[in-house]
Amino acid sequence: MQVVIYQNSNGGVSVCVPTGELPIKEVLAKDCPAGAIIVDDATLPQGADAQFFDAWKLDGTTVTVDFPTAQAHKLAQFNASAVQVAQKRQLNTLAGIENSVSDADFTAELTAGRTAIANAKTTADLIAVTNPS
Amino acid sequence: MAGTIVADTLSDGAGNTTAMDNVIYGSAKAWVNFTGSNGVIRASYNVSSVTRNGTANYTVNFTNAFVDTNYCVQVLSQGTASILWNTGMTFNTTSYTYLVQNGGSTGVDATYNCVVFFR
């Protein structure tokens, strides 16, 4: 399938998928900014790389994953999940309900996860790190 | 084939009628059903394309522009998270942009994005 790609104002890559109501060249002219290009979506990052869409970068006509950005996004997701779990744990404590995992174990889980993200070499490594739940 | 039928009321001949305004103003002017994670479009009407600007950040581009930005939008975003919000809306005559977030304000690429426009 052919799509239109371009670097957006956020520094990432926008992918415009035509519905087929108009020829893709009309979509390119009507729906996309100057400099946008038509590519086959098979040339875009696949598999684990596809899951880090916000870390995609456009270099000429090639889209790749900026790994440090992917790491930063994964860490942000991990931390956001950690905050939610911590809030639940705090509510449990206030309500006099025992948390199923000890504070020490929870802290160790967070440390292990953050270390794994920091040591990751590939996007598959990042995906393998489970967010706190 | 081209032509125009002018009428105030539509009838099925069996006593059931509806005002033409119901047809004109009560019909969806555009709609699209697409997958959030890759923008693949299942079906659409009067939508030329869907652009993924980032995770859970989408722009629906219209084939024929609206006369103004006072249209109404109904969005359904269904994914694995129990609660998804639609936020960050931007109304343009030629496009509509919105975000999908979960309860933690994190962007989520919903499996099903159904967006309907009325005017």
Coordinates of N, CA, C and O in Angstrom, one line a residue, chain B residues 34-87:
Chain B
F34 N -11.0 3.3 11.0 CA -9.6 2.9 10.7 C -9.0 2.4 12.0 O -9.4 2.5 13.1
T35 N -7.8 1.7 11.7 CA -7.0 1.1 12.8 C -6.0 2.2 13.3 O -5.3 2.8 12.5
G36 N -5.9 2.4 14.6 CA -5.1 3.4 15.1 C -3.6 3.2 15.0 O -2.9 4.1 14.8
S37 N -3.2 1.9 15.1 CA -1.8 1.6 15.1 C -1.1 1.8 13.8 O 0.1 1.9 13.7
N38 N -1.8 1.7 12.7 CA -1.2 1.9 11.3 C -2.0 2.7 10.4 O -1.6 2.9 9.2
G39 N -3.2 3.2 10.8 CA -3.9 4.1 9.9 C -4.7 3.4 8.8 O -5.3 4.0 8.0
V40 N -4.6 2.0 8.8 CA -5.3 1.3 7.7 C -6.8 1.6 7.8 O -7.4 1.4 8.9
I41 N -7.4 1.9 6.7 CA -8.8 2.3 6.7 C -9.7 1.1 6.3 O -9.5 0.5 5.3
R42 N -10.7 0.9 7.1 CA -11.6 -0.2 6.9 C -12.7 0.2 5.9 O -13.1 -0.5 5.0
A43 N -13.2 1.4 6.1 CA -14.3 1.9 5.2 C -14.4 3.4 5.5 O -14.0 3.9 6.6
S44 N -14.9 4.1 4.5 CA -15.0 5.6 4.7 C -16.0 6.2 3.7 O -16.4 5.5 2.7
Y45 N -16.4 7.4 4.0 CA -17.2 8.2 3.1 C -16.8 9.7 3.2 O -16.7 10.2 4.3
N46 N -16.5 10.3 2.1 CA -16.1 11.7 2.0 C -14.9 12.0 2.8 O -14.7 13.0 3.4
V47 N -14.0 11.0 2.9 CA -12.7 11.1 3.6 C -11.6 10.8 2.6 O -11.7 9.6 2.1
S48 N -10.7 11.7 2.4 CA -9.7 11.4 1.4 C -8.5 10.6 2.0 O -7.9 9.8 1.3
S49 N -8.2 10.9 3.3 CA -7.1 10.2 3.9 C -7.2 10.4 5.5 O -7.9 11.3 6.0
V50 N -6.4 9.6 6.1 CA -6.2 9.7 7.6 C -4.7 9.8 7.8 O -3.9 9.0 7.3
T51 N -4.3 10.8 8.6 CA -2.9 11.0 8.9 C -2.6 10.7 10.3 O -3.3 11.2 11.2
R52 N -1.6 9.8 10.5 CA -1.1 9.6 11.9 C 0.1 10.6 12.1 O 1.1 10.6 11.5
N53 N -0.2 11.5 13.1 CA 0.8 12.5 13.4 C 1.8 12.1 14.5 O 2.8 12.7 14.8
G54 N 1.3 11.1 15.2 CA 2.1 10.5 16.4 C 1.2 9.5 17.0 O 0.1 9.2 16.5
T55 N 1.7 8.8 18.1 CA 0.8 7.8 18.7 C -0.5 8.5 19.2 O -0.5 9.5 19.9
A56 N -1.6 7.9 18.7 CA -2.9 8.4 19.1 C -3.2 9.8 18.7 O -4.1 10.4 19.3
N57 N -2.6 10.3 17.7 CA -2.8 11.6 17.2 C -3.1 11.5 15.7 O -2.3 11.2 14.9
Y58 N -4.4 11.8 15.4 CA -4.9 11.6 14.0 C -5.5 12.8 13.4 O -6.1 13.6 14.1
T59 N -5.3 12.9 12.1 CA -6.1 13.9 11.3 C -6.9 13.2 10.3 O -6.4 12.4 9.5
V60 N -8.2 13.5 10.3 CA -9.1 13.0 9.2 C -9.2 14.1 8.2 O -9.6 15.2 8.5
N61 N -8.8 13.8 7.0 CA -8.9 14.8 5.9 C -10.2 14.5 5.0 O -10.4 13.4 4.6
F62 N -10.9 15.6 4.7 CA -12.2 15.4 4.0 C -12.0 15.5 2.5 O -11.2 16.3 2.0
T63 N -12.7 14.7 1.8 CA -12.7 14.8 0.3 C -13.3 16.1 -0.2 O -12.7 16.8 -1.0
N64 N -14.4 16.4 0.4 CA -15.1 17.7 0.1 C -15.2 18.5 1.4 O -15.7 18.0 2.4
A65 N -14.7 19.7 1.4 CA -14.6 20.5 2.7 C -15.9 20.9 3.2 O -16.9 21.0 2.4
F66 N -16.0 21.1 4.5 CA -17.2 21.6 5.1 C -17.3 23.1 4.8 O -16.3 23.8 4.6
V67 N -18.6 23.7 4.9 CA -18.8 25.1 4.7 C -18.2 25.9 5.8 O -17.8 27.1 5.6
D68 N -18.1 25.4 7.0 CA -17.5 26.1 8.1 C -17.0 25.0 9.1 O -17.1 23.8 8.8
T69 N -16.6 25.5 10.3 CA -16.0 24.5 11.3 C -17.1 24.2 12.4 O -16.7 23.7 13.4
N70 N -18.3 24.5 12.1 CA -19.4 24.3 13.1 C -20.0 22.9 13.0 O -21.1 22.7 13.4
Y71 N -19.3 22.0 12.4 CA -19.9 20.6 12.3 C -19.7 19.9 13.7 O -19.0 20.3 14.5
C72 N -20.5 18.8 13.8 CA -20.5 18.0 15.0 C -19.7 16.7 14.7 O -19.9 16.2 13.6
V73 N -19.0 16.2 15.7 CA -18.2 15.0 15.5 C -18.6 14.0 16.6 O -18.7 14.4 17.7
Q74 N -18.7 12.8 16.2 CA -18.9 11.7 17.1 C -17.7 10.7 16.9 O -17.5 10.2 15.8
V75 N -16.9 10.5 17.9 CA -15.7 9.6 17.8 C -15.9 8.5 18.8 O -16.2 8.6 20.0
L76 N -15.6 7.3 18.3 CA -15.6 6.1 19.1 C -14.2 5.5 19.0 O -13.7 5.2 17.9
S77 N -13.4 5.4 20.1 CA -12.1 4.8 20.0 C -12.1 3.6 21.0 O -12.3 3.7 22.2
Q78 N -12.0 2.4 20.4 CA -12.0 1.2 21.2 C -10.7 0.4 21.1 O -10.2 0.2 20.1
G79 N -10.1 0.2 22.3 CA -8.9 -0.6 22.4 C -8.9 -1.5 23.5 O -10.0 -1.9 24.0
T80 N -7.8 -1.9 24.1 CA -7.7 -2.8 25.2 C -7.9 -2.1 26.5 O -8.3 -2.7 27.5
A81 N -7.6 -0.8 26.6 CA -7.8 -0.1 27.8 C -9.3 0.1 28.1 O -10.1 0.2 27.2
S82 N -9.6 0.1 29.4 CA -11.0 0.1 29.7 C -11.7 1.5 29.4 O -12.8 1.6 29.0
I83 N -10.9 2.6 29.5 CA -11.5 3.9 29.3 C -10.5 4.7 28.4 O -9.3 4.8 28.6
L84 N -11.1 5.2 27.3 CA -10.3 6.0 26.4 C -11.0 7.4 26.2 O -12.2 7.4 26.1
W85 N -10.3 8.4 26.2 CA -10.8 9.8 26.0 C -10.4 10.3 24.6 O -9.3 10.0 24.1
N86 N -11.2 11.2 24.1 CA -10.8 11.9 22.9 C -10.6 13.4 23.4 O -11.5 14.0 24.0
T87 N -9.5 13.9 23.0 CA -9.2 15.3 23.4 C -8.3 16.0 22.4 O -8.1 15.4 21.3

